[in-house]
mmCIF file of C-alpha atoms and ligand atoms in Angstrom:
data_model
loop_
_atom_site.group_PDB
_atom_site.id
_atom_site.type_symbol
_atom_site.label_atom_id
_atom_site.label_comp_id
_atom_site.label_asym_id
_atom_site.label_seq_id
_atom_site.Cartn_x
_atom_site.Cartn_y
_atom_site.Cartn_z
ATOM 1 C CA MET M 1465 41.396 -32.654 -66.005
ATOM 2 C CA HIS M 1466 43.241 -34.740 -68.576
ATOM 3 C CA LEU M 1467 40.859 -36.449 -70.982
ATOM 4 C CA LYS M 1468 42.286 -39.280 -73.042
ATOM 5 C CA LYS M 1469 39.320 -41.367 -74.124
ATOM 6 C CA ILE M 1470 35.726 -40.273 -74.622
ATOM 7 C CA LEU M 1471 32.753 -42.550 -75.081
ATOM 8 C CA GLY M 1472 30.185 -41.011 -77.442
ATOM 9 C CA ILE M 1473 26.489 -41.881 -77.693
ATOM 10 C CA GLU M 1474 24.176 -40.800 -80.530
ATOM 11 C CA SER M 1475 20.449 -41.557 -80.626
ATOM 12 C CA SER M 1476 18.782 -38.361 -81.850
ATOM 13 C CA CYS M 1477 16.839 -39.943 -84.719
ATOM 14 C CA ASP M 1478 16.941 -43.427 -86.237
ATOM 15 C CA ASP M 1479 20.610 -44.377 -85.800
ATOM 16 C CA SER M 1480 21.840 -45.899 -82.543
ATOM 17 C CA SER M 1481 25.569 -45.347 -82.362
ATOM 18 C CA VAL M 1482 28.392 -45.633 -79.824
ATOM 19 C CA ALA M 1483 32.054 -44.713 -80.322
ATOM 20 C CA ILE M 1484 35.318 -44.279 -78.492
ATOM 21 C CA VAL M 1485 37.397 -41.311 -79.660
ATOM 22 C CA ASN M 1486 40.743 -40.301 -78.162
ATOM 23 C CA SER M 1487 42.406 -36.947 -77.560
ATOM 24 C CA SER M 1488 44.165 -37.157 -80.960
ATOM 25 C CA TYR M 1489 40.687 -37.068 -82.558
ATOM 26 C CA LYS M 1490 41.164 -40.693 -83.543
ATOM 27 C CA VAL M 1491 38.177 -43.007 -83.766
ATOM 28 C CA GLU M 1492 39.247 -46.107 -81.838
ATOM 29 C CA SER M 1493 35.891 -47.841 -82.211
ATOM 30 C CA LEU M 1494 32.517 -47.069 -83.790
ATOM 31 C CA PHE M 1495 29.465 -49.314 -83.897
ATOM 32 C CA SER M 1496 26.044 -48.291 -85.174
ATOM 33 C CA THR M 1497 22.737 -49.889 -85.971
ATOM 34 C CA ASN M 1498 20.303 -48.143 -88.230
ATOM 35 C CA GLN M 1499 16.599 -48.756 -88.052
ATOM 36 C CA ILE M 1500 15.757 -48.390 -91.730
ATOM 37 C CA LYS M 1501 14.004 -51.774 -91.858
ATOM 38 C CA GLU M 1502 11.797 -50.946 -88.840
ATOM 39 C CA HIS M 1503 10.658 -47.619 -90.340
ATOM 40 C CA GLN M 1504 10.626 -48.481 -94.054
ATOM 41 C CA VAL M 1505 7.113 -49.880 -94.027
ATOM 42 C CA PHE M 1506 5.825 -46.518 -92.689
ATOM 43 C CA LYS M 1507 7.871 -44.537 -95.289
ATOM 44 C CA GLY M 1508 9.249 -42.325 -92.520
ATOM 45 C CA VAL M 1509 10.708 -42.430 -89.011
ATOM 46 C CA VAL M 1510 8.164 -43.421 -86.330
ATOM 47 C CA PRO M 1511 9.330 -41.773 -83.056
ATOM 48 C CA GLU M 1512 8.009 -44.476 -80.724
ATOM 49 C CA ILE M 1513 9.697 -47.255 -82.706
ATOM 50 C CA ALA M 1514 12.917 -45.212 -82.774
ATOM 51 C CA SER M 1515 12.996 -44.802 -78.959
ATOM 52 C CA ARG M 1516 12.259 -48.474 -78.351
ATOM 53 C CA THR M 1517 14.963 -49.593 -80.761
ATOM 54 C CA HIS M 1518 17.561 -47.299 -79.127
ATOM 55 C CA THR M 1519 16.618 -48.782 -75.759
ATOM 56 C CA LYS M 1520 17.259 -52.245 -77.157
ATOM 57 C CA ASP M 1521 20.525 -51.425 -78.993
ATOM 58 C CA LEU M 1522 22.617 -48.849 -77.124
ATOM 59 C CA LEU M 1523 24.139 -50.941 -74.338
ATOM 60 C CA SER M 1524 25.122 -53.775 -76.665
ATOM 61 C CA LEU M 1525 26.889 -51.211 -78.877
ATOM 62 C CA VAL M 1526 28.867 -50.032 -75.825
ATOM 63 C CA GLU M 1527 29.880 -53.650 -75.245
ATOM 64 C CA LEU M 1528 30.960 -54.049 -78.884
ATOM 65 C CA CYS M 1529 33.230 -50.980 -78.580
ATOM 66 C CA PHE M 1530 34.836 -52.413 -75.447
ATOM 67 C CA LYS M 1531 35.270 -55.807 -77.060
ATOM 68 C CA GLU M 1532 36.971 -54.326 -80.121
ATOM 69 C CA THR M 1533 39.378 -52.128 -78.156
ATOM 70 C CA ASN M 1534 39.900 -54.366 -75.134
ATOM 71 C CA TYR M 1535 38.953 -51.384 -72.989
ATOM 72 C CA SER M 1536 36.627 -51.272 -70.037
ATOM 73 C CA PHE M 1537 35.004 -48.323 -68.252
ATOM 74 C CA ALA M 1538 38.256 -47.947 -66.319
ATOM 75 C CA ASP M 1539 39.797 -46.617 -69.571
ATOM 76 C CA ILE M 1540 37.043 -44.081 -70.290
ATOM 77 C CA ASP M 1541 37.475 -40.529 -68.941
ATOM 78 C CA ALA M 1542 34.117 -39.015 -69.909
ATOM 79 C CA ILE M 1543 30.894 -39.596 -71.835
ATOM 80 C CA ALA M 1544 29.440 -37.299 -74.514
ATOM 81 C CA VAL M 1545 25.854 -37.738 -75.638
ATOM 82 C CA THR M 1546 23.606 -35.987 -78.149
ATOM 83 C CA SER M 1547 21.171 -33.897 -76.105
ATOM 84 C CA LYS M 1548 19.556 -31.793 -78.905
ATOM 85 C CA PRO M 1549 18.069 -31.390 -81.466
ATOM 86 C CA GLY M 1550 16.157 -34.560 -82.303
ATOM 87 C CA LEU M 1551 13.202 -36.768 -81.436
ATOM 88 C CA VAL M 1552 12.486 -36.201 -77.766
ATOM 89 C CA GLY M 1553 11.991 -39.867 -76.820
ATOM 90 C CA SER M 1554 15.127 -40.923 -78.685
ATOM 91 C CA LEU M 1555 17.174 -38.166 -77.066
ATOM 92 C CA MET M 1556 15.894 -39.221 -73.645
ATOM 93 C CA VAL M 1557 17.028 -42.804 -74.182
ATOM 94 C CA GLY M 1558 20.553 -41.629 -75.097
ATOM 95 C CA THR M 1559 20.903 -39.000 -72.380
ATOM 96 C CA THR M 1560 19.496 -41.277 -69.671
ATOM 97 C CA THR M 1561 21.873 -44.042 -70.730
ATOM 98 C CA ALA M 1562 24.844 -41.640 -70.678
ATOM 99 C CA LYS M 1563 23.913 -40.096 -67.323
ATOM 100 C CA THR M 1564 23.388 -43.461 -65.703
ATOM 101 C CA LEU M 1565 26.691 -44.851 -66.962
ATOM 102 C CA ALA M 1566 28.541 -41.664 -65.949
ATOM 103 C CA LEU M 1567 27.044 -41.707 -62.485
ATOM 104 C CA ALA M 1568 27.748 -45.410 -61.984
ATOM 105 C CA GLN M 1569 31.336 -45.013 -63.163
ATOM 106 C CA ASN M 1570 31.870 -41.659 -61.443
ATOM 107 C CA ILE M 1571 33.027 -39.966 -64.633
ATOM 108 C CA PRO M 1572 31.795 -36.692 -66.128
ATOM 109 C CA PHE M 1573 29.395 -36.438 -69.044
ATOM 110 C CA LEU M 1574 28.305 -33.708 -71.420
ATOM 111 C CA GLY M 1575 25.171 -33.188 -73.526
ATOM 112 C CA VAL M 1576 26.238 -32.233 -77.056
ATOM 113 C CA ASN M 1577 24.421 -30.390 -79.844
ATOM 114 C CA HIS M 1578 24.073 -32.843 -82.747
ATOM 115 C CA LEU M 1579 24.824 -30.116 -85.317
ATOM 116 C CA GLU M 1580 28.152 -29.369 -83.621
ATOM 117 C CA GLY M 1581 28.972 -33.039 -84.108
ATOM 118 C CA HIS M 1582 28.369 -32.692 -87.858
ATOM 119 C CA MET M 1583 30.532 -29.522 -87.893
ATOM 120 C CA VAL M 1584 33.614 -31.383 -86.669
ATOM 121 C CA ALA M 1585 32.968 -34.759 -88.377
ATOM 122 C CA PRO M 1586 35.356 -33.971 -91.297
ATOM 123 C CA PHE M 1587 38.260 -33.771 -88.842
ATOM 124 C CA LEU M 1588 37.850 -37.230 -87.284
ATOM 125 C CA GLN M 1589 40.935 -39.366 -87.742
ATOM 126 C CA ASP M 1590 41.133 -43.093 -88.266
ATOM 127 C CA THR M 1591 43.482 -45.634 -89.744
ATOM 128 C CA SER M 1592 42.057 -45.020 -93.220
ATOM 129 C CA THR M 1593 42.850 -41.288 -93.110
ATOM 130 C CA PRO M 1594 46.635 -41.105 -92.844
ATOM 131 C CA ALA M 1595 46.832 -37.731 -94.627
ATOM 132 C CA HIS M 1596 44.529 -36.238 -92.044
ATOM 133 C CA ASN M 1597 42.719 -32.969 -92.225
ATOM 134 C CA LYS M 1598 43.567 -30.829 -89.186
ATOM 135 C CA LEU M 1599 40.785 -29.074 -87.297
ATOM 136 C CA THR M 1600 41.222 -25.331 -87.802
ATOM 137 C CA PHE M 1601 38.830 -22.461 -87.151
ATOM 138 C CA PRO M 1602 37.209 -20.309 -88.457
ATOM 139 C CA PHE M 1603 35.152 -21.989 -91.160
ATOM 140 C CA LEU M 1604 31.890 -21.690 -93.052
ATOM 141 C CA ALA M 1605 29.788 -24.810 -92.477
ATOM 142 C CA LEU M 1606 26.934 -26.188 -94.564
ATOM 143 C CA ILE M 1607 25.195 -28.847 -92.473
ATOM 144 C CA VAL M 1608 22.839 -30.693 -94.769
ATOM 145 C CA SER M 1609 20.871 -33.756 -93.710
ATOM 146 C CA GLY M 1610 17.380 -35.239 -93.542
ATOM 147 C CA GLY M 1611 16.383 -32.811 -90.806
ATOM 148 C CA HIS M 1612 18.680 -29.801 -91.316
ATOM 149 C CA THR M 1613 19.962 -27.456 -93.959
ATOM 150 C CA HIS M 1614 21.877 -24.774 -92.094
ATOM 151 C CA ILE M 1615 24.824 -22.540 -92.964
ATOM 152 C CA TYR M 1616 26.968 -21.318 -90.070
ATOM 153 C CA SER M 1617 29.958 -19.069 -89.647
ATOM 154 C CA VAL M 1618 32.003 -20.952 -87.044
ATOM 155 C CA LYS M 1619 34.720 -19.254 -84.954
ATOM 156 C CA SER M 1620 34.848 -22.148 -82.503
ATOM 157 C CA LEU M 1621 32.419 -24.773 -81.212
ATOM 158 C CA SER M 1622 31.310 -22.306 -78.549
ATOM 159 C CA ASP M 1623 31.107 -19.327 -80.881
ATOM 160 C CA TYR M 1624 29.217 -19.638 -84.160
ATOM 161 C CA CYS M 1625 26.345 -17.854 -85.874
ATOM 162 C CA LEU M 1626 23.662 -18.843 -88.323
ATOM 163 C CA ILE M 1627 24.083 -17.281 -91.778
ATOM 164 C CA GLY M 1628 21.167 -18.997 -93.510
ATOM 165 C CA LYS M 1629 18.842 -21.955 -93.224
ATOM 166 C CA THR M 1630 15.965 -23.640 -94.945
ATOM 167 C CA LEU M 1631 12.693 -21.834 -94.408
ATOM 168 C CA ASP M 1632 10.752 -25.098 -94.729
ATOM 169 C CA ASP M 1633 12.018 -28.593 -95.603
ATOM 170 C CA ALA M 1634 15.554 -29.883 -95.344
ATOM 171 C CA ALA M 1635 17.389 -30.891 -98.530
ATOM 172 C CA GLY M 1636 17.493 -34.544 -97.400
ATOM 173 C CA GLU M 1637 13.749 -34.524 -96.839
ATOM 174 C CA ALA M 1638 13.201 -33.143 -100.380
ATOM 175 C CA LEU M 1639 15.461 -35.850 -101.847
ATOM 176 C CA ASP M 1640 13.822 -38.624 -99.810
ATOM 177 C CA LYS M 1641 10.285 -37.587 -100.769
ATOM 178 C CA PHE M 1642 11.139 -37.463 -104.462
ATOM 179 C CA ALA M 1643 12.925 -40.813 -104.206
ATOM 180 C CA GLN M 1644 9.720 -42.215 -102.738
ATOM 181 C CA LEU M 1645 7.719 -40.901 -105.725
ATOM 182 C CA LEU M 1646 10.135 -42.759 -107.982
ATOM 183 C CA GLY M 1647 9.461 -45.948 -106.053
ATOM 184 C CA LEU M 1648 12.846 -46.074 -104.284
ATOM 185 C CA THR M 1649 13.030 -47.390 -100.737
ATOM 186 C CA PHE M 1650 13.109 -45.040 -97.745
ATOM 187 C CA PRO M 1651 15.144 -42.959 -96.977
ATOM 188 C CA GLY M 1652 16.021 -42.835 -100.688
ATOM 189 C CA GLY M 1653 18.718 -40.120 -100.927
ATOM 190 C CA ALA M 1654 21.566 -42.569 -101.537
ATOM 191 C CA GLU M 1655 19.528 -44.662 -104.019
ATOM 192 C CA LEU M 1656 18.503 -41.526 -105.920
ATOM 193 C CA ASP M 1657 22.180 -40.577 -106.107
ATOM 194 C CA LYS M 1658 23.028 -43.982 -107.627
ATOM 195 C CA LEU M 1659 20.122 -43.909 -110.057
ATOM 196 C CA ALA M 1660 21.170 -40.458 -111.289
ATOM 197 C CA THR M 1661 24.755 -41.490 -112.060
ATOM 198 C CA HIS M 1662 24.592 -41.865 -115.836
ATOM 199 C CA ALA M 1663 21.419 -39.917 -116.561
ATOM 200 C CA ASP M 1664 20.829 -36.486 -118.095
ATOM 201 C CA SER M 1665 20.459 -33.845 -115.373
ATOM 202 C CA SER M 1666 19.091 -31.261 -117.818
ATOM 203 C CA TYR M 1667 16.321 -33.525 -119.134
ATOM 204 C CA PHE M 1668 13.656 -32.047 -116.831
ATOM 205 C CA ASN M 1669 13.519 -28.482 -115.656
ATOM 206 C CA PHE M 1670 13.048 -28.026 -111.892
ATOM 207 C CA PRO M 1671 13.036 -24.693 -110.032
ATOM 208 C CA ARG M 1672 16.027 -23.383 -108.054
ATOM 209 C CA PRO M 1673 14.156 -21.876 -105.075
ATOM 210 C CA LEU M 1674 15.183 -18.458 -103.692
ATOM 211 C CA SER M 1675 18.136 -18.335 -106.082
ATOM 212 C CA LYS M 1676 17.517 -14.644 -106.855
ATOM 213 C CA GLU M 1677 17.293 -13.615 -103.196
ATOM 214 C CA LYS M 1678 20.432 -11.937 -101.934
ATOM 215 C CA ASN M 1679 20.746 -13.965 -98.751
ATOM 216 C CA ALA M 1680 21.738 -17.485 -97.757
ATOM 217 C CA ASN M 1681 18.281 -18.762 -96.819
ATOM 218 C CA LEU M 1682 17.011 -21.825 -98.646
ATOM 219 C CA SER M 1683 13.666 -23.422 -99.415
ATOM 220 C CA PHE M 1684 12.795 -26.887 -100.701
ATOM 221 C CA SER M 1685 9.021 -27.135 -100.317
ATOM 222 C CA GLY M 1686 8.337 -25.566 -103.759
ATOM 223 C CA LEU M 1687 10.804 -27.916 -105.408
ATOM 224 C CA LYS M 1688 9.179 -30.846 -103.622
ATOM 225 C CA ALA M 1689 5.748 -29.744 -104.907
ATOM 226 C CA ALA M 1690 7.109 -29.277 -108.447
ATOM 227 C CA GLY M 1691 8.564 -32.802 -108.306
ATOM 228 C CA SER M 1692 5.299 -34.244 -107.125
ATOM 229 C CA ARG M 1693 3.290 -32.398 -109.834
ATOM 230 C CA LEU M 1694 5.597 -33.566 -112.589
ATOM 231 C CA VAL M 1695 5.576 -37.205 -111.492
ATOM 232 C CA SER M 1696 1.812 -37.343 -111.013
ATOM 233 C CA GLY M 1697 1.344 -35.995 -114.564
ATOM 234 C CA LEU M 1698 3.372 -38.833 -116.098
ATOM 235 C CA SER M 1699 1.968 -42.158 -117.225
ATOM 236 C CA LYS M 1700 3.367 -45.255 -115.504
ATOM 237 C CA LYS M 1701 5.241 -46.095 -118.688
ATOM 238 C CA ASP M 1702 6.824 -42.624 -119.010
ATOM 239 C CA LEU M 1703 7.735 -42.623 -115.347
ATOM 240 C CA LEU M 1704 9.570 -45.933 -115.718
ATOM 241 C CA LYS M 1705 11.284 -44.818 -118.936
ATOM 242 C CA ASN M 1706 12.451 -41.510 -117.461
ATOM 243 C CA LYS M 1707 13.163 -42.545 -113.880
ATOM 244 C CA ALA M 1708 16.913 -41.965 -114.052
ATOM 245 C CA HIS M 1709 16.565 -38.604 -115.856
ATOM 246 C CA LEU M 1710 14.025 -37.517 -113.239
ATOM 247 C CA ALA M 1711 16.413 -38.481 -110.449
ATOM 248 C CA ALA M 1712 19.346 -36.697 -112.098
ATOM 249 C CA SER M 1713 17.388 -33.513 -112.893
ATOM 250 C CA TYR M 1714 15.879 -33.253 -109.408
ATOM 251 C CA GLN M 1715 19.191 -33.993 -107.688
ATOM 252 C CA ARG M 1716 20.839 -31.331 -109.847
ATOM 253 C CA ALA M 1717 18.236 -28.750 -108.719
ATOM 254 C CA VAL M 1718 18.901 -29.585 -105.037
ATOM 255 C CA VAL M 1719 22.672 -29.456 -105.479
ATOM 256 C CA ASP M 1720 22.580 -26.202 -107.515
ATOM 257 C CA THR M 1721 20.451 -24.605 -104.786
ATOM 258 C CA LEU M 1722 22.792 -25.710 -101.992
ATOM 259 C CA ILE M 1723 25.889 -24.512 -103.819
ATOM 260 C CA LYS M 1724 24.382 -21.170 -104.828
ATOM 261 C CA LYS M 1725 23.493 -20.402 -101.202
ATOM 262 C CA LEU M 1726 26.844 -21.578 -99.898
ATOM 263 C CA GLN M 1727 28.498 -19.288 -102.440
ATOM 264 C CA GLN M 1728 26.381 -16.366 -101.255
ATOM 265 C CA ALA M 1729 27.337 -17.107 -97.636
ATOM 266 C CA GLN M 1730 31.003 -17.303 -98.615
ATOM 267 C CA GLU M 1731 30.809 -13.935 -100.376
ATOM 268 C CA GLU M 1732 29.094 -12.450 -97.329
ATOM 269 C CA THR M 1733 31.550 -13.844 -94.765
ATOM 270 C CA GLN M 1734 34.709 -14.056 -96.901
ATOM 271 C CA LEU M 1735 35.627 -17.221 -95.000
ATOM 272 C CA THR M 1736 38.110 -19.361 -96.922
ATOM 273 C CA HIS M 1737 37.716 -22.662 -95.077
ATOM 274 C CA ILE M 1738 34.538 -24.520 -96.097
ATOM 275 C CA VAL M 1739 32.995 -27.438 -94.180
ATOM 276 C CA VAL M 1740 30.213 -29.513 -95.741
ATOM 277 C CA SER M 1741 28.749 -32.226 -93.514
ATOM 278 C CA GLY M 1742 25.598 -34.211 -92.671
ATOM 279 C CA GLY M 1743 23.959 -37.144 -94.483
ATOM 280 C CA VAL M 1744 23.467 -35.307 -97.795
ATOM 281 C CA SER M 1745 27.198 -34.462 -97.924
ATOM 282 C CA ALA M 1746 27.566 -38.111 -99.007
ATOM 283 C CA ASN M 1747 25.906 -37.134 -102.296
ATOM 284 C CA SER M 1748 28.333 -37.723 -105.147
ATOM 285 C CA LEU M 1749 27.231 -34.742 -107.268
ATOM 286 C CA LEU M 1750 27.342 -32.353 -104.298
ATOM 287 C CA ARG M 1751 30.840 -33.566 -103.347
ATOM 288 C CA GLN M 1752 32.074 -33.235 -106.925
ATOM 289 C CA GLU M 1753 30.621 -29.741 -107.450
ATOM 290 C CA ILE M 1754 31.762 -28.393 -104.096
ATOM 291 C CA LYS M 1755 35.275 -29.729 -104.670
ATOM 292 C CA GLN M 1756 35.382 -28.023 -108.068
ATOM 293 C CA TRP M 1757 34.083 -24.702 -106.702
ATOM 294 C CA CYS M 1758 36.596 -24.729 -103.837
ATOM 295 C CA LYS M 1759 39.404 -25.547 -106.247
ATOM 296 C CA ASN M 1760 38.420 -22.708 -108.613
ATOM 297 C CA LYS M 1761 38.125 -20.195 -105.774
ATOM 298 C CA ASN M 1762 41.177 -21.437 -103.880
ATOM 299 C CA LEU M 1763 39.129 -22.315 -100.810
ATOM 300 C CA HIS M 1764 40.091 -25.042 -98.347
ATOM 301 C CA LEU M 1765 37.412 -27.757 -98.218
ATOM 302 C CA SER M 1766 36.786 -30.159 -95.318
ATOM 303 C CA ILE M 1767 34.218 -32.848 -96.016
ATOM 304 C CA PRO M 1768 33.842 -36.093 -94.024
ATOM 305 C CA SER M 1769 34.717 -39.466 -95.447
ATOM 306 C CA LEU M 1770 31.472 -41.255 -96.345
ATOM 307 C CA LYS M 1771 31.187 -43.172 -93.065
ATOM 308 C CA TYR M 1772 31.154 -39.941 -91.008
ATOM 309 C CA CYS M 1773 28.640 -38.035 -93.202
ATOM 310 C CA THR M 1774 25.549 -39.657 -91.718
ATOM 311 C CA ASP M 1775 24.710 -39.706 -88.011
ATOM 312 C CA ASN M 1776 27.366 -41.373 -85.867
ATOM 313 C CA ALA M 1777 28.614 -41.288 -82.286
ATOM 314 C CA ALA M 1778 32.256 -40.568 -83.198
ATOM 315 C CA MET M 1779 31.393 -36.984 -84.157
ATOM 316 C CA ILE M 1780 29.473 -36.581 -80.885
ATOM 317 C CA ALA M 1781 32.408 -37.894 -78.813
ATOM 318 C CA PHE M 1782 34.688 -35.512 -80.708
ATOM 319 C CA ALA M 1783 32.481 -32.419 -80.242
ATOM 320 C CA GLY M 1784 32.053 -33.402 -76.576
ATOM 321 C CA TYR M 1785 35.812 -33.721 -76.150
ATOM 322 C CA LEU M 1786 36.404 -30.241 -77.619
ATOM 323 C CA HIS M 1787 33.973 -28.710 -75.105
ATOM 324 C CA MET M 1788 35.121 -30.801 -72.153
ATOM 325 C CA LYS M 1789 38.766 -29.949 -72.658
ATOM 326 C CA GLU M 1790 37.663 -26.317 -72.174
ATOM 327 C CA GLY M 1791 36.139 -27.350 -68.835
ATOM 328 C CA LEU M 1792 32.496 -27.665 -69.865
ATOM 329 C CA PHE M 1793 30.590 -30.562 -68.251
ATOM 330 C CA SER M 1794 26.913 -31.250 -67.647
ATOM 331 C CA ASN M 1795 27.392 -32.890 -64.256
ATOM 332 C CA GLN M 1796 30.001 -30.801 -62.486
ATOM 333 C CA TYR M 1797 27.883 -30.995 -59.378
ATOM 334 C CA LEU M 1798 27.713 -34.784 -59.574
ATOM 335 C CA SER M 1799 31.258 -35.852 -60.202
ATOM 336 C CA PRO M 1800 34.273 -34.938 -58.088
ATOM 337 C CA THR M 1801 36.520 -35.997 -60.995
ATOM 338 C CA SER M 1802 35.320 -33.109 -63.134
ATOM 339 C CA THR M 1803 36.593 -30.334 -60.871
HETATM 340 O O1 KG4 B 318 22.741 -36.825 -91.100
HETATM 341 P P1 KG4 B 318 21.745 -37.913 -91.349
HETATM 342 O O2 KG4 B 318 22.220 -39.337 -91.187
HETATM 343 O O3 KG4 B 318 20.477 -37.792 -90.425
HETATM 344 C C1 KG4 B 318 19.880 -36.581 -90.114
HETATM 345 O O4 KG4 B 318 20.388 -35.892 -89.193
HETATM 346 O O5 KG4 B 318 18.892 -36.276 -90.831
HETATM 347 O O6 KG4 B 318 21.173 -37.698 -92.840
HETATM 348 C C2 KG4 B 318 20.241 -38.551 -93.448
HETATM 349 C C3 KG4 B 318 19.892 -37.976 -94.807
HETATM 350 C C4 KG4 B 318 18.712 -38.698 -95.474
HETATM 351 O O7 KG4 B 318 17.830 -37.730 -95.987
HETATM 352 C C5 KG4 B 318 19.397 -39.478 -96.598
HETATM 353 O O8 KG4 B 318 18.575 -39.725 -97.708
HETATM 354 C C6 KG4 B 318 20.523 -38.531 -96.959
HETATM 355 O O9 KG4 B 318 20.996 -38.082 -95.704
HETATM 356 N N1 KG4 B 318 21.586 -39.170 -97.743
HETATM 357 C C7 KG4 B 318 21.874 -38.822 -99.027
HETATM 358 C C8 KG4 B 318 22.910 -39.676 -99.446
HETATM 359 N N2 KG4 B 318 23.234 -40.503 -98.402
HETATM 360 C C9 KG4 B 318 22.410 -40.165 -97.367
HETATM 361 N N3 KG4 B 318 21.326 -37.888 -99.822
HETATM 362 C C10 KG4 B 318 21.817 -37.794 -101.064
HETATM 363 N N4 KG4 B 318 22.811 -38.569 -101.538
HETATM 364 C C11 KG4 B 318 23.391 -39.501 -100.768
HETATM 365 N N5 KG4 B 318 24.386 -40.256 -101.264
HETATM 366 ZN ZN1 ZN B 319 22.433 -35.603 -88.403
#
């Protein structure tokens, strides 16, 4: 079956997103709504609110993609949707939407692993990436977000293995919680990054968890506790005075930990193509340090442009396309067009 245009749907957490990606990996349209305002007051994502907001937003995002491209369902060959991992209610809204549209339009659909979307996000093409980065396997992937901190050795999207992962919290979670202690608004990672820009990252001393262990597993709960202890021991005045140094020092500890473990995984696997993706890959210090390490070691680095770091449907359409072009569909039994 010849697939030219894939509609992607992402709703695994608090971003509703729809995209159209073509067989040249080009993003023809991408519209997303994030729910930060709805969840901010609770200082975290509330699953029920997330599901309800996806229900409200997804179909209008599909319409926006069609309006921008002048396409209709007649131009769409298949639908890819995030089916795991994520909040169960949110996933159900996305998968039910995708299944219903696919069935109504008599086109195939595929449930896609969200983490596989992040793995291929650096290779998405659009008009702002003329010098595009070609998708080549194998690679070593650090997927680092609010919910995940995983390192994979990836031979293909159907053949990859876990080299290391966080034993407790994700790096994004550790950054967001510390940002909250500093009074920044949820989710906080990006604001912490900004606040840290001109501050002294060696001003406070935070632990680098598991750095002496000879494996690629990570841990952030101890660092989170150390951050909380330090902040609660400061007077209001000292906290205000040192806010930027706190942000810079804590961010440095997170970034050092991520890089150390990625380096260990690289030594273990000897892979020379490095992928760093997920929301935290938008972090300016992480990007700068990883670029420098790859340059020094002569490693090829693929990292998404900022708009594809955080959750988006273009990466899901892309990962879905890569599977579907190998003949993998979720509804073979439903759609005669998929055989
Ligand atoms: O991939 P993503 O959109 O959602 C999950 O799958 O979790 O990642 C969201 C995470 C949040 O923790 C957010 O604070 C973090 O990515 N993030 C950042 C930056 N931009 C987003 N963390 C550090 N620096 C940034 N610039
Ligand atoms: Zn994600």
